[in-house]
Rosetta silent file (secondary structure, phi, psi, omega in degrees, C-alpha in Angstrom):
SEQUENCE: DVLVATPGRLLDHLQEKTITLQGVEMFVLDEADRMLDMGFIVPIRQIQKHLPRVRQNLFFSATMPSEIEKLASELLRPNPTKVSVTPQATTVERINQSIIHIEQGKKRALLTEMFADPGYTRCLVFTKTKHGADKVAAYLEAGGVQAGAIHGNKSQPQRERTLAAFKAGKLRVLVATDIAARGIDVDGVSHVVNFELPHVPEAYVHRIGRTARAGKDGTAVSFVAGDEM
SCORE:     score description
SCORE:     0.000 S_00000001
   1 L     0.000  -32.994 -176.225   58.031   70.196  232.920 S_00000001
   2 L  -147.575   92.144  179.182   61.242   71.783  231.412 S_00000001
   3 L   -77.840   91.178 -179.619   61.894   73.532  228.022 S_00000001
   4 L   -95.779  125.985 -164.097   65.336   73.735  226.948 S_00000001
   5 L  -154.835  150.523 -177.905   65.985   75.724  223.437 S_00000001
   6 L   -67.733  158.670  178.697   67.958   78.144  221.399 S_00000001
   7 H   -99.411  -15.715  157.474   66.678   81.168  221.498 S_00000001
   8 H   -48.297  -76.019 -165.640   66.218   81.683  217.428 S_00000001
   9 H   -53.764  -40.370 -157.524   63.944   78.469  217.583 S_00000001
  10 H   -73.283   -0.457  155.506   61.968   78.848  220.329 S_00000001
  11 H   -31.099  -83.697 -152.007   61.382   82.504  218.352 S_00000001
  12 H   -44.797  -76.057 -147.765   60.411   80.520  215.073 S_00000001
  13 H   -47.285  -38.802 -164.796   57.742   78.418  217.634 S_00000001
  14 L   -95.703   10.527  118.408   56.484   81.394  219.296 S_00000001
  15 L     3.166  -79.087 -137.594   55.713   82.664  215.254 S_00000001
  16 L  -112.885   16.883  171.420   54.230   80.255  214.341 S_00000001
  17 L    49.554   55.154 -172.422   52.178   79.847  217.194 S_00000001
  18 L  -140.521   12.983 -158.467   52.973   76.723  218.072 S_00000001
  19 L  -136.366   85.729 -168.126   54.262   77.569  221.235 S_00000001
  20 L  -113.387  164.712 -166.655   52.887   79.164  224.801 S_00000001
  21 L  -104.079  -23.758 -178.765   55.111   80.908  227.287 S_00000001
  22 L   -51.510  -18.168  173.686   52.150   81.940  229.541 S_00000001
  23 L   -83.076  -18.857 -179.833   52.658   78.753  232.312 S_00000001
  24 L   -64.848  114.526  178.500   56.204   79.558  233.017 S_00000001
  25 L   -93.670    0.171  176.681   57.386   80.224  236.299 S_00000001
  26 E  -160.955  128.865 -166.576   60.726   80.306  235.865 S_00000001
  27 E  -118.950  143.241  179.537   63.145   81.492  232.846 S_00000001
  28 E  -127.899   94.442 -178.727   66.783   80.646  233.146 S_00000001
  29 E   -90.540  133.586 -176.131   69.354   81.725  230.524 S_00000001
  30 E  -114.805  176.980 -165.549   72.483   79.931  231.219 S_00000001
  31 L    59.608   73.043 -144.594   75.719   80.995  229.796 S_00000001
  32 H   -93.880  -23.653  165.200   74.531   84.564  229.856 S_00000001
  33 H   -44.996  -74.314 -153.783   77.658   86.428  229.436 S_00000001
  34 H   -76.307  -10.757  158.155   78.224   84.534  226.170 S_00000001
  35 H   -69.420  -30.105 -178.180   74.065   84.840  224.876 S_00000001
  36 H  -111.919    5.709  177.303   74.261   88.338  225.332 S_00000001
  37 H   -71.945  -30.439 -169.299   77.972   88.467  224.193 S_00000001
  38 L  -116.765   60.749  152.169   76.924   87.163  220.279 S_00000001
  39 L    63.540   33.017 -155.203   74.148   89.392  220.012 S_00000001
  40 L  -104.207   28.460 -168.746   71.465   86.932  221.338 S_00000001
  41 L  -100.127   11.250 -131.480   69.753   90.256  223.502 S_00000001
  42 L  -137.850  -51.647  149.541   67.923   91.832  220.868 S_00000001
  43 L    -8.751  -83.752  176.185   66.117   87.763  220.531 S_00000001
  44 H   -70.887   -9.096 -175.224   65.764   87.170  224.241 S_00000001
  45 H  -109.672   34.016  136.132   64.194   90.102  225.007 S_00000001
  46 H   -62.612  -83.835  178.845   61.607   89.165  221.840 S_00000001
  47 H   -16.758  -76.929 -157.604   60.847   85.909  223.889 S_00000001
  48 H   -43.368  -35.497  174.146   60.740   87.793  227.497 S_00000001
  49 H   -54.769  -25.772 -172.698   57.495   89.719  225.565 S_00000001
  50 H  -128.166   66.066 -162.920   55.612   86.179  226.073 S_00000001
  51 L  -143.781  115.254  151.542   57.199   85.666  229.084 S_00000001
  52 L   -26.530  100.480  175.809   54.683   85.998  232.367 S_00000001
  53 L   -23.891  -71.578 -132.713   54.929   89.343  234.286 S_00000001
  54 L   -91.844   88.928 -129.980   54.911   87.617  237.177 S_00000001
  55 L  -175.748  165.318  151.535   58.231   84.522  237.047 S_00000001
  56 E  -116.444  155.958  177.964   61.561   84.079  238.281 S_00000001
  57 E  -113.408  132.031  140.003   64.522   85.045  236.530 S_00000001
  58 E  -115.580  130.677  179.774   67.897   83.173  236.264 S_00000001
  59 E   -95.584   96.117  150.090   71.350   84.075  234.934 S_00000001
  60 E  -124.109  157.543  158.580   74.142   81.270  235.299 S_00000001
  61 L  -141.120 -144.344  171.067   77.448   81.991  233.690 S_00000001
  62 L  -142.631   -5.373  158.785   81.033   80.871  234.051 S_00000001
  63 L   176.051  129.212  158.755   82.286   84.992  234.058 S_00000001
  64 L   -58.177   49.399  173.326   80.440   88.156  234.405 S_00000001
  65 L   -48.081  179.079 -157.607   81.829   90.711  232.877 S_00000001
  66 H  -103.792  -36.961 -173.181   80.873   94.499  233.639 S_00000001
  67 H  -100.234   11.973  139.125   79.812   95.246  230.609 S_00000001
  68 H   -67.583  -35.220  171.924   77.470   91.971  230.098 S_00000001
  69 H   -68.334    3.956  173.901   76.609   92.777  233.701 S_00000001
  70 L  -104.178  -73.626 -161.746   74.399   96.370  232.727 S_00000001
  71 L   -44.685   -9.243  117.163   72.910   94.445  229.873 S_00000001
  72 L   -36.676  -39.025 -144.008   71.587   91.497  232.293 S_00000001
  73 L  -107.451   63.497 -153.282   70.475   94.122  234.667 S_00000001
  74 L  -132.326  -72.074  175.529   68.321   95.023  231.845 S_00000001
  75 L   -64.458  -37.267  156.415   66.116   91.708  231.874 S_00000001
  76 L    -3.657   58.703 -159.462   66.754   91.509  235.698 S_00000001
  77 L   -35.603  143.707  160.270   64.370   92.327  238.301 S_00000001
  78 L   -37.862  171.081 -102.398   66.113   95.559  240.629 S_00000001
  79 L   -83.297  109.240  163.454   68.759   94.290  242.953 S_00000001
  80 L  -103.439  155.210  167.479   68.742   90.555  241.790 S_00000001
  81 L   -76.536  115.629 -143.436   70.585   88.352  243.967 S_00000001
  82 L  -131.286  153.891 -176.826   74.295   87.180  243.043 S_00000001
  83 L  -120.508   77.182 -162.126   76.011   84.312  243.618 S_00000001
  84 L   -75.286  146.841  154.089   79.523   83.739  243.265 S_00000001
  85 L  -115.578  -22.671  150.860   80.997   80.464  243.261 S_00000001
  86 L  -130.098  176.318  165.828   84.510   81.618  242.640 S_00000001
  87 L   -88.524  158.540 -154.750   86.059   85.092  242.248 S_00000001
  88 L   -60.788  145.929  158.691   85.743   86.632  238.967 S_00000001
  89 L    82.415   29.219 -147.187   89.133   86.236  236.591 S_00000001
  90 L  -129.248  102.256  177.914   90.252   83.237  239.174 S_00000001
  91 L   -75.110 -172.803  170.822   92.272   80.102  237.264 S_00000001
  92 L  -117.941  151.830 -175.033   92.708   77.103  239.111 S_00000001
  93 L   -30.761  -51.707 -163.239   95.615   76.099  241.737 S_00000001
  94 L   -69.656  -30.604 -147.156   96.300   72.421  239.575 S_00000001
  95 L   -81.449  158.074 -160.906   96.870   73.614  236.336 S_00000001
  96 L  -134.411  116.275 -137.061  100.634   74.127  235.310 S_00000001
  97 E  -138.476  135.252  179.084  100.180   77.387  233.334 S_00000001
  98 L  -153.810  168.036  171.248  103.417   78.720  231.053 S_00000001
  99 L  -116.914  164.391  159.698  103.905   81.052  228.514 S_00000001
 100 E  -137.409  100.177  175.237  106.066   80.718  224.704 S_00000001
 101 E   -84.282  136.107  169.088  106.889   83.798  222.662 S_00000001
 102 E  -138.741  169.908  163.339  107.372   82.815  219.913 S_00000001
 103 L  -102.745  165.118 -162.511  106.804   84.637  216.520 S_00000001
 104 H   -70.681  -20.943  161.553  103.463   84.082  214.674 S_00000001
 105 H   -82.840   28.995 -173.915  104.403   82.461  211.790 S_00000001
 106 H  -148.647   32.027  158.530  106.340   79.693  213.124 S_00000001
 107 L   -64.621  -48.022  166.833  103.293   78.711  215.675 S_00000001
 108 L   -69.901  -32.054 -172.462  101.824   75.704  213.700 S_00000001
 109 L   -92.545  -19.041  148.791  105.558   74.199  212.997 S_00000001
 110 H   -92.186   -9.244  177.797  105.773   73.959  217.295 S_00000001
 111 H  -123.424   58.273  127.315  103.279   72.956  218.110 S_00000001
 112 H  -101.296  -20.100 -167.092  102.730   70.032  215.829 S_00000001
 113 H   -67.361  -68.092  174.896  106.711   69.734  217.177 S_00000001
 114 H   -44.527  -19.463 -153.381  105.255   69.402  220.838 S_00000001
 115 H   -80.323   -4.860 -158.994  102.652   66.516  219.592 S_00000001
 116 H  -122.982   39.235  149.921  105.649   64.379  219.663 S_00000001
 117 L   -57.117   61.675 -162.374  105.345   64.567  223.584 S_00000001
 118 L   -61.160   14.078 -178.007  103.725   61.653  224.365 S_00000001
 119 L  -108.392    5.373  170.920  102.175   63.207  227.171 S_00000001
 120 L   -65.760   24.210 -124.451  100.371   65.341  224.918 S_00000001
 121 L   -72.067  -42.132 -146.311   97.418   62.490  225.228 S_00000001
 122 L  -132.022  166.211  -98.732   94.366   64.278  224.728 S_00000001
 123 E   168.888   34.760 -161.536   94.549   68.380  223.507 S_00000001
 124 E   -91.975  134.454  170.010   92.316   70.967  222.810 S_00000001
 125 E   -99.611  133.365  166.299   93.726   74.373  220.725 S_00000001
 126 E  -118.692  125.488  165.295   92.300   77.556  220.787 S_00000001
 127 L  -137.979  132.142  -50.980   92.285   79.332  218.089 S_00000001
 128 L  -107.174  -55.621  176.594   91.141   83.494  217.509 S_00000001
 129 L   -89.602 -169.454  167.181   88.984   82.515  213.740 S_00000001
 130 L  -149.370   -0.882  138.088   87.869   80.313  212.960 S_00000001
 131 L   -48.728  -29.102  154.610   89.430   79.718  209.454 S_00000001
 132 H     1.384 -108.470  163.298   91.699   79.625  212.048 S_00000001
 133 H   -35.757  -18.698  150.290   90.829   76.541  213.369 S_00000001
 134 H  -169.581   71.171  158.509   91.510   74.985  210.267 S_00000001
 135 L   -99.113  -93.887  150.752   94.059   75.928  208.995 S_00000001
 136 L    71.554 -116.415  176.606   95.497   74.814  212.324 S_00000001
 137 H   -68.057  -63.391  151.873   93.780   71.446  212.353 S_00000001
 138 H    89.980 -159.770  175.286   95.123   70.991  209.063 S_00000001
 139 H   -70.676  -26.908 -124.625   98.991   71.684  209.346 S_00000001
 140 H   -85.846  -68.456 -174.816   98.312   69.470  212.546 S_00000001
 141 L   -51.147  -38.818  175.410   96.938   66.481  210.169 S_00000001
 142 L  -113.681   27.043  160.582   99.878   66.685  207.541 S_00000001
 143 L   -79.904  -18.433 -163.004  102.686   66.938  210.556 S_00000001
 144 L   104.184   14.542  169.323  100.629   63.510  211.037 S_00000001
 145 L   -93.001  114.284  164.341   98.895   64.479  214.170 S_00000001
 146 L   -33.155   84.362 -175.554   94.754   63.348  214.474 S_00000001
 147 E  -108.797 -169.570  138.138   93.628   66.660  214.361 S_00000001
 148 E  -151.874  178.823 -168.067   89.949   68.274  213.923 S_00000001
 149 E  -138.185  153.702  162.182   88.405   71.623  214.328 S_00000001
 150 L  -139.809  155.495  176.852   84.767   72.547  215.207 S_00000001
 151 L  -146.548 -174.617  178.432   83.106   76.309  214.592 S_00000001
 152 L  -103.180   40.224 -177.971   80.291   77.728  214.503 S_00000001
 153 L  -122.975   16.891  177.049   80.597   77.737  210.011 S_00000001
 154 L  -107.041  172.685  178.837   80.591   73.482  210.622 S_00000001
 155 L  -102.622 -162.844 -165.728   77.045   72.194  210.934 S_00000001
 156 L  -114.489   18.945  138.198   76.126   70.588  213.852 S_00000001
 157 L  -114.695    4.581  165.667   76.689   66.747  213.100 S_00000001
 158 L   -90.772  -21.258  173.776   80.115   67.741  211.724 S_00000001
 159 H   -54.220  -47.153 -168.291   80.360   69.507  214.915 S_00000001
 160 H   -87.163  -13.619  171.821   78.942   66.543  216.730 S_00000001
 161 H   -97.931  -32.561  153.031   81.313   63.453  215.104 S_00000001
 162 H   -55.794  -55.190  111.217   84.212   65.167  215.985 S_00000001
 163 H    15.409  -50.743  175.829   83.473   66.132  218.766 S_00000001
 164 L  -113.118   29.177 -155.554   82.683   62.358  220.217 S_00000001
 165 L  -113.054  -78.896 -173.105   85.998   61.644  217.683 S_00000001
 166 H   -51.726  -13.785 -124.079   87.778   63.592  220.365 S_00000001
 167 H  -118.171  -15.863 -165.924   86.044   61.732  223.046 S_00000001
 168 H  -127.851    1.404  136.017   86.857   58.348  222.111 S_00000001
 169 L   113.812  -28.383 -154.191   90.154   59.201  221.747 S_00000001
 170 L   -82.363  -10.841  161.233   90.386   58.621  217.612 S_00000001
 171 L  -106.172  132.130 -161.018   91.284   62.719  217.635 S_00000001
 172 L  -105.493  -57.479 -151.761   94.751   63.387  219.523 S_00000001
 173 E  -161.426  163.127 -114.157   93.626   66.920  219.700 S_00000001
 174 E  -133.372  101.684 -165.166   90.834   69.065  219.364 S_00000001
 175 E  -126.355  145.902 -154.310   91.202   72.826  217.637 S_00000001
 176 E  -170.146 -162.292 -107.717   88.221   75.146  218.386 S_00000001
 177 L   153.677  124.619  167.764   86.922   78.783  218.615 S_00000001
 178 H   -24.148  -82.063 -178.620   85.475   80.508  222.182 S_00000001
 179 H   -10.342 -109.652 -161.574   82.164   80.181  220.533 S_00000001
 180 H   -56.002    5.041 -171.441   81.893   76.766  219.887 S_00000001
 181 H   -85.185  -53.961 -150.704   84.455   75.279  222.991 S_00000001
 182 L   -73.819  168.246 -168.422   81.818   76.053  225.173 S_00000001
 183 L    98.881  -17.419  176.958   80.042   73.531  226.084 S_00000001
 184 L   -79.403  113.787  150.967   83.042   70.764  225.497 S_00000001
 185 L  -141.840  100.112  145.677   82.575   68.637  229.027 S_00000001
 186 L  -111.542  149.481  164.792   85.379   66.189  227.927 S_00000001
 187 L  -125.187  160.700  155.761   87.850   64.491  230.820 S_00000001
 188 L    95.087  111.344   87.888   90.635   62.896  230.876 S_00000001
 189 L   -85.149   81.961  168.183   91.958   67.025  228.061 S_00000001
 190 L   -32.706  -38.846 -118.734   96.096   66.695  228.908 S_00000001
 191 E  -147.405  167.162  135.935   96.804   69.650  227.625 S_00000001
 192 E  -165.769  109.021  156.133   95.165   73.045  226.253 S_00000001
 193 E   -41.545   95.287 -169.618   96.833   75.294  224.021 S_00000001
 194 E   -91.694   53.505 -171.970   96.221   79.550  223.402 S_00000001
 195 L   -67.309  -29.500  150.805   98.049   79.371  220.078 S_00000001
 196 L  -111.423  132.405  106.327   96.496   83.292  219.938 S_00000001
 197 L    49.277  -67.955  -83.856   95.890   84.861  223.070 S_00000001
 198 L   -22.222  175.231  173.365   91.960   86.219  223.558 S_00000001
 199 L   -55.408  -55.620 -151.629   90.718   89.043  224.078 S_00000001
 200 L  -114.312  149.839 -135.659   89.033   89.286  227.190 S_00000001
 201 H  -101.058   14.674  116.663   91.249   87.850  230.082 S_00000001
 202 H   -30.576  -55.634  147.678   87.690   85.608  231.281 S_00000001
 203 H   -35.019  -42.800  161.030   88.529   83.456  228.410 S_00000001
 204 H   -83.143  -54.815 -170.049   91.226   82.571  229.150 S_00000001
 205 H   -45.298  -93.853  -96.532   90.321   81.133  232.916 S_00000001
 206 H   -93.831  -10.297  173.754   86.903   79.471  230.802 S_00000001
 207 H   -50.640  -85.394 -161.480   90.222   77.980  228.136 S_00000001
 208 H   -75.209  -16.163  135.100   91.749   76.451  230.318 S_00000001
 209 L   -62.232  -14.730  169.445   89.750   75.229  232.159 S_00000001
 210 L   -58.737  -14.775  177.616   89.086   72.320  230.347 S_00000001
 211 L  -135.158 -177.745 -142.302   91.822   70.439  232.138 S_00000001
 212 L   157.264  -69.085 -130.964   91.824   69.806  234.801 S_00000001
 213 L  -119.317  176.591  -56.855   88.423   68.916  236.249 S_00000001
 214 L   -89.694   96.675  137.919   87.771   66.202  239.053 S_00000001
 215 L    81.489    4.702 -152.305   90.516   66.737  240.770 S_00000001
 216 L  -108.431  156.452  168.213   93.203   65.891  238.011 S_00000001
 217 L   -93.620  148.533 -178.853   96.124   68.077  236.707 S_00000001
 218 L  -132.954 -158.083  175.279   96.423   69.615  233.309 S_00000001
 219 E  -147.578  121.356 -155.195   98.384   71.725  231.817 S_00000001
 220 E  -105.850   68.776 -176.789   98.259   74.864  230.496 S_00000001
 221 L  -112.284  178.834 -144.003  100.327   76.442  227.670 S_00000001
 222 E  -117.436  123.605  157.769   99.995   80.196  226.252 S_00000001
 223 E   -96.258  119.409  156.350  102.040   80.686  222.505 S_00000001
 224 E  -140.873  162.002 -174.893  102.669   84.435  221.941 S_00000001
 225 E  -119.865 -164.429 -165.821  103.724   86.866  219.833 S_00000001
 226 L   -76.782   16.186  143.483  105.145   90.382  219.649 S_00000001
 227 L   -92.134   -5.469 -167.783  101.549   91.711  218.924 S_00000001
 228 L   -82.860   -8.552 -132.816  100.311   89.646  222.252 S_00000001
 229 L   -83.326    0.000    0.000  102.229   90.708  224.447 S_00000001
């Protein structure tokens, strides 16, 4: 009844003729903003050619920046119905947000120091780059803080093992990039730390929304260097 797939893998099957999409009644694009943002637009257009002309299209997205909305309008019929659950770029009120002004070179030392506070029980740290995620996790480990990193360069089994260890409480810190963090649904994240600020406001909203879930409170701390002002 329902097929869930990544664009590339689905396209493989279509090219190998091991699947047909002729009976599809509903086409759903989840994480639409990231899907189109990450260069999946070409595979999605190719997949669309295999779909019946008469169907329902549904796009789901935590954020919908205007440039992504333009791309979405190419795939949806004219004047699609828009259902908005929360206003754009709105943060959860239960999250205590703060920033710390600090030089770029001193961020890792400060981050390690923060874990002297036992209140930092389960913490998500966000970096801009994959390489940065690895470096921060290694620095924390060297400072005696159990940490792991997940990003696009890690294999799926590696990511699953790290995430499972974080969920089980074996890791106190999970260092992630924005792309890898999509779909992380972990209960009880006490703190989100923006080691580096993201490029767009929506990404900030999405990052800190990993804490204060299911009615709980949470804390978000952002490190801001001079060039990030």
